[in-house]
Amino acid sequence: MPPSSPSSRVQAAREALAARLSEIRLDAGITKRELAVRCGWSEAKSSRIENARTAPSDDDLRAWCRACEAEEQAPALVAANREADSMYVQWKRLQRTGLKQLQKANLPLFERTKHFKVYCSNVVPGFLQTPGYATALLRAIATFRGLPDDVADAVTARMDRSSIIRQPGRTFAILLEETVLRYRLGDAGVMAGQLGSLLSAMDLPSVSLGIIPASVERTMWSIESFTVFDDERVDHEPLSASVKITAPDEVVQYLKAFGELHRHAVYGAEARALILKAIEALH
């Protein structure tokens, strides 16, 4: 699997960009000092950029390519630089205006996606959350992060966004670890309602819901929750950040992991039995 640390993935992207800049300079046959003169900055800045110690701006990249007479390469480098910036976004920045806006931020992505693959190892995915469960989860997040209390509005926004699961023309392949059925968010009544809602969701024609039994012998370990959008983009959410992955080789790894996890899951009557067993354990 890709590195679990968002910062390590960003650093790897930065280093790949820096290596490409070094190649462009060497192909042009100029030194770092000559590059600096042509760009109008210090030689130290050239070294910092080329050694991935300083992230270049878009203008820096354009100046670098112009100095090396490789201006045709600038657009691709700028795109790679911006992707590295967007791969790791601190939750503090995303959530600074509260949780309601965060629910709305991804709405365009959800609306244009036709095929969703969702793996959850810690909570019920947002698509399938009941208002009670979503309230308990979002309130816990807001309290932990010291965010503005807009939980009620955020829950409404999440429910509005989740209505997409009942719209035609989309498919949702969802995998849950059995432990998700046991983790209590809210009281027993909230959990019973949420688990009952999962049973109902299994009847939706757009939804394929698999449960990975805790007792299954595994060849693929439990990993952080993630969502794949049209097999082109992966979002996953460690504690401190939101990570977006679009590099094809990394997306392929997540698709492979989803396929392996799918092989461990049970469906239909077997999945229902696990959910019912979790409901019974609430009493």
Tab-separated table of C-alpha atoms in Angstrom:
chain	number	residue	atom	x	y	z
A	1	MET	CA	0.000	0.000	0.000
A	2	PRO	CA	1.067	3.635	-0.365
A	3	PRO	CA	2.761	5.273	2.630
A	4	SER	CA	0.246	5.801	5.434
A	5	SER	CA	1.646	9.232	6.301
A	6	PRO	CA	0.171	12.045	4.193
A	7	SER	CA	3.295	14.136	4.752
A	8	SER	CA	5.540	11.352	3.426
A	9	ARG	CA	3.444	11.115	0.262
A	10	VAL	CA	3.631	14.865	-0.256
A	11	GLN	CA	7.392	14.795	0.290
A	12	ALA	CA	7.744	12.022	-2.279
A	13	ALA	CA	5.797	14.138	-4.790
A	14	ARG	CA	8.001	17.139	-4.006
A	15	GLU	CA	11.156	15.072	-4.504
A	16	ALA	CA	9.915	13.750	-7.846
A	17	LEU	CA	9.218	17.312	-9.007
A	18	ALA	CA	12.660	18.458	-7.810
A	19	ALA	CA	14.329	15.595	-9.663
A	20	ARG	CA	12.548	16.620	-12.847
A	21	LEU	CA	13.722	20.218	-12.435
A	22	SER	CA	17.279	18.990	-11.972
A	23	GLU	CA	17.021	16.974	-15.185
A	24	ILE	CA	15.733	20.009	-17.081
A	25	ARG	CA	18.660	22.129	-15.827
A	26	LEU	CA	21.227	19.457	-16.660
A	27	ASP	CA	19.713	18.930	-20.114
A	28	ALA	CA	20.108	22.678	-20.670
A	29	GLY	CA	23.787	22.400	-19.717
A	30	ILE	CA	23.751	25.175	-17.115
A	31	THR	CA	24.859	25.337	-13.492
A	32	LYS	CA	22.693	26.245	-10.522
A	33	ARG	CA	24.494	29.573	-10.391
A	34	GLU	CA	23.746	30.335	-14.050
A	35	LEU	CA	20.134	29.286	-13.517
A	36	ALA	CA	19.907	31.676	-10.567
A	37	VAL	CA	21.302	34.538	-12.643
A	38	ARG	CA	18.820	33.907	-15.438
A	39	CYS	CA	15.919	33.680	-12.974
A	40	GLY	CA	16.993	36.683	-10.920
A	41	TRP	CA	17.258	34.898	-7.572
A	42	SER	CA	20.009	33.498	-5.365
A	43	GLU	CA	21.969	30.331	-6.054
A	44	ALA	CA	20.816	29.107	-2.641
A	45	LYS	CA	17.214	29.249	-3.816
A	46	SER	CA	18.073	27.118	-6.831
A	47	SER	CA	19.652	24.546	-4.520
A	48	ARG	CA	16.730	24.560	-2.091
A	49	ILE	CA	14.219	23.969	-4.892
A	50	GLU	CA	16.325	21.315	-6.595
A	51	ASN	CA	16.842	19.449	-3.309
A	52	ALA	CA	13.115	19.615	-2.395
A	53	ARG	CA	13.778	21.771	0.648
A	54	THR	CA	11.671	24.657	-0.679
A	55	ALA	CA	8.397	24.221	-2.538
A	56	PRO	CA	8.502	26.286	-5.739
A	57	SER	CA	5.705	28.625	-6.723
A	58	ASP	CA	4.039	28.398	-10.128
A	59	ASP	CA	6.031	31.467	-11.190
A	60	ASP	CA	9.265	29.820	-10.003
A	61	LEU	CA	8.553	26.816	-12.206
A	62	ARG	CA	7.797	28.958	-15.224
A	63	ALA	CA	10.990	30.977	-14.676
A	64	TRP	CA	13.022	27.759	-14.309
A	65	CYS	CA	11.689	26.372	-17.583
A	66	ARG	CA	12.199	29.697	-19.357
A	67	ALA	CA	15.802	29.859	-18.133
A	68	CYS	CA	16.394	26.327	-19.444
A	69	GLU	CA	14.591	26.988	-22.739
A	70	ALA	CA	12.070	24.307	-21.840
A	71	GLU	CA	8.954	26.437	-21.548
A	72	GLU	CA	6.785	23.695	-23.078
A	73	GLN	CA	7.305	21.648	-19.902
A	74	ALA	CA	6.031	24.347	-17.558
A	75	PRO	CA	2.292	23.474	-17.661
A	76	ALA	CA	2.879	19.855	-16.627
A	77	LEU	CA	5.211	20.910	-13.818
A	78	VAL	CA	2.736	23.487	-12.542
A	79	ALA	CA	-0.012	20.854	-12.545
A	80	ALA	CA	2.194	18.418	-10.597
A	81	ASN	CA	3.087	21.154	-8.121
A	82	ARG	CA	-0.558	22.018	-7.508
A	83	GLU	CA	-1.469	18.358	-7.050
A	84	ALA	CA	1.219	18.026	-4.389
A	85	ASP	CA	-0.267	21.046	-2.629
A	86	SER	CA	-3.751	19.555	-2.671
A	87	MET	CA	-2.775	16.028	-1.631
A	88	TYR	CA	-2.483	16.963	2.025
A	89	VAL	CA	-4.835	19.531	3.505
A	90	GLN	CA	-4.901	19.960	7.261
A	91	TRP	CA	-8.320	19.402	8.819
A	92	LYS	CA	-7.845	22.584	10.819
A	93	ARG	CA	-7.910	24.554	7.570
A	94	LEU	CA	-10.749	22.548	6.035
A	95	GLN	CA	-12.897	22.782	9.145
A	96	ARG	CA	-12.128	26.325	10.283
A	97	THR	CA	-15.605	27.512	9.310
A	98	GLY	CA	-17.337	24.506	10.886
A	99	LEU	CA	-18.546	21.162	9.643
A	100	LYS	CA	-21.490	22.305	7.525
A	101	GLN	CA	-19.266	23.842	4.863
A	102	LEU	CA	-17.117	20.721	4.781
A	103	GLN	CA	-20.187	18.611	3.900
A	104	LYS	CA	-20.981	20.935	1.009
A	105	ALA	CA	-17.408	21.192	-0.270
A	106	ASN	CA	-17.397	17.715	-1.822
A	107	LEU	CA	-20.911	17.895	-3.256
A	108	PRO	CA	-19.761	18.613	-6.864
A	109	LEU	CA	-17.426	15.598	-6.704
A	110	PHE	CA	-20.234	13.369	-5.445
A	111	GLU	CA	-22.645	14.607	-8.100
A	112	ARG	CA	-20.306	13.882	-11.021
A	113	THR	CA	-19.207	10.465	-9.754
A	114	LYS	CA	-21.037	7.441	-11.184
A	115	HIS	CA	-19.260	4.576	-9.416
A	116	PHE	CA	-18.253	4.691	-5.766
A	117	LYS	CA	-16.112	2.167	-3.927
A	118	VAL	CA	-16.115	2.676	-0.159
A	119	TYR	CA	-14.165	0.808	2.509
A	120	CYS	CA	-14.722	1.692	6.170
A	121	SER	CA	-12.818	0.261	9.099
A	122	ASN	CA	-13.914	2.732	11.788
A	123	VAL	CA	-17.370	4.255	11.176
A	124	VAL	CA	-20.442	3.728	9.021
A	125	PRO	CA	-19.837	5.668	5.773
A	126	GLY	CA	-21.610	8.989	5.405
A	127	PHE	CA	-23.802	7.665	2.569
A	128	LEU	CA	-25.502	5.268	4.993
A	129	GLN	CA	-25.554	7.268	8.225
A	130	THR	CA	-28.807	8.012	10.026
A	131	PRO	CA	-29.345	11.524	11.445
A	132	GLY	CA	-28.827	10.215	14.985
A	133	TYR	CA	-25.562	8.460	14.160
A	134	ALA	CA	-24.293	11.417	12.108
A	135	THR	CA	-25.117	13.769	14.983
A	136	ALA	CA	-23.148	11.664	17.471
A	137	LEU	CA	-20.166	11.376	15.108
A	138	LEU	CA	-20.029	15.018	14.018
A	139	ARG	CA	-20.503	16.244	17.582
A	140	ALA	CA	-17.555	14.099	18.675
A	141	ILE	CA	-15.439	15.546	15.835
A	142	ALA	CA	-16.450	19.131	16.626
A	143	THR	CA	-15.678	18.674	20.321
A	144	PHE	CA	-12.325	16.990	19.694
A	145	ARG	CA	-11.193	19.700	17.276
A	146	GLY	CA	-12.714	22.654	19.109
A	147	LEU	CA	-14.799	23.662	16.095
A	148	PRO	CA	-17.780	26.027	15.903
A	149	ASP	CA	-20.966	24.219	16.957
A	150	ASP	CA	-22.859	23.895	13.691
A	151	VAL	CA	-23.513	20.172	14.125
A	152	ALA	CA	-27.266	20.390	13.456
A	153	ASP	CA	-26.695	22.239	10.170
A	154	ALA	CA	-23.847	19.878	9.260
A	155	VAL	CA	-26.093	16.845	9.801
A	156	THR	CA	-28.752	18.364	7.546
A	157	ALA	CA	-26.121	19.011	4.872
A	158	ARG	CA	-24.815	15.440	5.206
A	159	MET	CA	-28.308	13.987	4.838
A	160	ASP	CA	-28.904	16.144	1.757
A	161	ARG	CA	-25.626	14.947	0.262
A	162	SER	CA	-26.394	11.322	1.120
A	163	SER	CA	-29.629	11.414	-0.865
A	164	ILE	CA	-27.454	10.778	-3.914
A	165	ILE	CA	-27.460	7.089	-3.004
A	166	ARG	CA	-31.128	6.889	-4.051
A	167	GLN	CA	-30.648	8.693	-7.342
A	168	PRO	CA	-30.501	6.577	-10.534
A	169	GLY	CA	-27.387	6.088	-12.597
A	170	ARG	CA	-24.895	5.417	-9.788
A	171	THR	CA	-23.464	2.364	-8.053
A	172	PHE	CA	-22.098	2.048	-4.524
A	173	ALA	CA	-19.838	-0.863	-3.623
A	174	ILE	CA	-19.429	-0.609	0.153
A	175	LEU	CA	-17.295	-2.747	2.458
A	176	LEU	CA	-17.463	-2.547	6.250
A	177	GLU	CA	-15.332	-4.270	8.832
A	178	GLU	CA	-17.596	-6.149	11.263
A	179	THR	CA	-16.098	-4.110	14.092
A	180	VAL	CA	-17.809	-1.004	12.650
A	181	LEU	CA	-21.112	-2.607	13.654
A	182	ARG	CA	-19.896	-2.774	17.262
A	183	TYR	CA	-18.318	0.638	17.725
A	184	ARG	CA	-20.919	2.702	19.597
A	185	LEU	CA	-21.522	6.247	18.461
A	186	GLY	CA	-24.556	7.481	20.345
A	187	ASP	CA	-26.625	5.389	22.734
A	188	ALA	CA	-28.078	1.930	22.132
A	189	GLY	CA	-31.153	3.422	20.467
A	190	VAL	CA	-29.047	5.417	17.998
A	191	MET	CA	-26.962	2.344	17.182
A	192	ALA	CA	-30.030	0.138	16.767
A	193	GLY	CA	-31.491	2.667	14.353
A	194	GLN	CA	-28.240	2.855	12.408
A	195	LEU	CA	-27.864	-0.907	12.147
A	196	GLY	CA	-31.493	-1.250	11.090
A	197	SER	CA	-30.864	1.358	8.414
A	198	LEU	CA	-27.980	-0.746	7.082
A	199	LEU	CA	-30.394	-3.660	6.658
A	200	SER	CA	-32.698	-1.397	4.652
A	201	ALA	CA	-29.830	-0.081	2.538
A	202	MET	CA	-29.046	-3.609	1.409
A	203	ASP	CA	-32.337	-3.577	-0.502
A	204	LEU	CA	-31.371	-0.544	-2.582
A	205	PRO	CA	-30.628	-1.566	-6.196
A	206	SER	CA	-27.620	0.762	-6.374
A	207	VAL	CA	-25.955	-0.610	-3.229
A	208	SER	CA	-23.707	-3.639	-2.764
A	209	LEU	CA	-22.965	-3.914	0.965
A	210	GLY	CA	-20.398	-6.405	2.188
A	211	ILE	CA	-19.326	-7.087	5.762
A	212	ILE	CA	-15.848	-8.441	6.528
A	213	PRO	CA	-16.253	-10.866	9.461
A	214	ALA	CA	-13.905	-10.331	12.385
A	215	SER	CA	-13.185	-14.055	12.367
A	216	VAL	CA	-12.140	-14.337	8.716
A	217	GLU	CA	-8.599	-15.482	7.960
A	218	ARG	CA	-7.094	-12.523	6.165
A	219	THR	CA	-4.633	-12.002	3.373
A	220	MET	CA	-5.366	-8.235	3.392
A	221	TRP	CA	-5.102	-6.368	6.656
A	222	SER	CA	-7.491	-3.696	7.930
A	223	ILE	CA	-6.427	-0.251	6.719
A	224	GLU	CA	-7.679	3.329	6.964
A	225	SER	CA	-11.098	4.042	5.479
A	226	PHE	CA	-11.095	5.315	1.897
A	227	THR	CA	-13.423	6.171	-0.975
A	228	VAL	CA	-12.682	5.668	-4.679
A	229	PHE	CA	-14.456	7.923	-7.176
A	230	ASP	CA	-14.908	6.427	-10.674
A	231	ASP	CA	-11.631	4.500	-10.244
A	232	GLU	CA	-9.794	7.807	-10.799
A	233	ARG	CA	-9.474	9.459	-7.387
A	234	VAL	CA	-9.076	8.206	-3.828
A	235	ASP	CA	-9.872	10.194	-0.695
A	236	HIS	CA	-8.847	8.963	2.714
A	237	GLU	CA	-8.915	10.683	6.059
A	238	PRO	CA	-6.305	10.040	8.749
A	239	LEU	CA	-6.727	11.928	12.000
A	240	SER	CA	-4.902	15.105	11.071
A	241	ALA	CA	-5.571	15.565	7.370
A	242	SER	CA	-7.631	14.969	4.275
A	243	VAL	CA	-5.647	13.227	1.550
A	244	LYS	CA	-6.572	13.233	-2.131
A	245	ILE	CA	-4.826	10.747	-4.429
A	246	THR	CA	-5.036	10.956	-8.211
A	247	ALA	CA	-1.692	9.463	-9.325
A	248	PRO	CA	-2.730	6.426	-11.420
A	249	ASP	CA	-0.163	4.063	-9.891
A	250	GLU	CA	-1.378	4.861	-6.363
A	251	VAL	CA	-5.058	4.660	-7.299
A	252	VAL	CA	-4.378	1.191	-8.721
A	253	GLN	CA	-3.000	0.090	-5.350
A	254	TYR	CA	-6.189	1.149	-3.595
A	255	LEU	CA	-8.276	-0.636	-6.215
A	256	LYS	CA	-6.195	-3.762	-5.639
A	257	ALA	CA	-6.688	-3.435	-1.878
A	258	PHE	CA	-10.444	-3.013	-2.369
A	259	GLY	CA	-10.514	-6.164	-4.468
A	260	GLU	CA	-8.652	-8.124	-1.799
A	261	LEU	CA	-10.922	-6.817	0.957
A	262	HIS	CA	-13.966	-7.677	-1.172
A	263	ARG	CA	-12.805	-11.302	-1.242
A	264	HIS	CA	-12.976	-11.390	2.572
A	265	ALA	CA	-16.499	-9.962	2.772
A	266	VAL	CA	-19.835	-11.742	3.061
A	267	TYR	CA	-23.029	-10.530	1.414
A	268	GLY	CA	-26.762	-11.140	1.478
A	269	ALA	CA	-28.046	-13.428	4.216
A	270	GLU	CA	-24.605	-13.823	5.813
A	271	ALA	CA	-24.120	-10.059	6.035
A	272	ARG	CA	-27.633	-9.609	7.435
A	273	ALA	CA	-26.883	-12.205	10.104
A	274	LEU	CA	-23.839	-10.231	11.264
A	275	ILE	CA	-25.857	-7.008	11.456
A	276	LEU	CA	-28.677	-8.711	13.363
A	277	LYS	CA	-26.140	-10.204	15.759
A	278	ALA	CA	-24.787	-6.703	16.438
A	279	ILE	CA	-28.317	-5.422	17.073
A	280	GLU	CA	-28.960	-8.237	19.541
A	281	ALA	CA	-25.728	-7.355	21.382
A	282	LEU	CA	-27.127	-3.896	22.146
A	283	HIS	CA	-29.724	-5.342	24.535
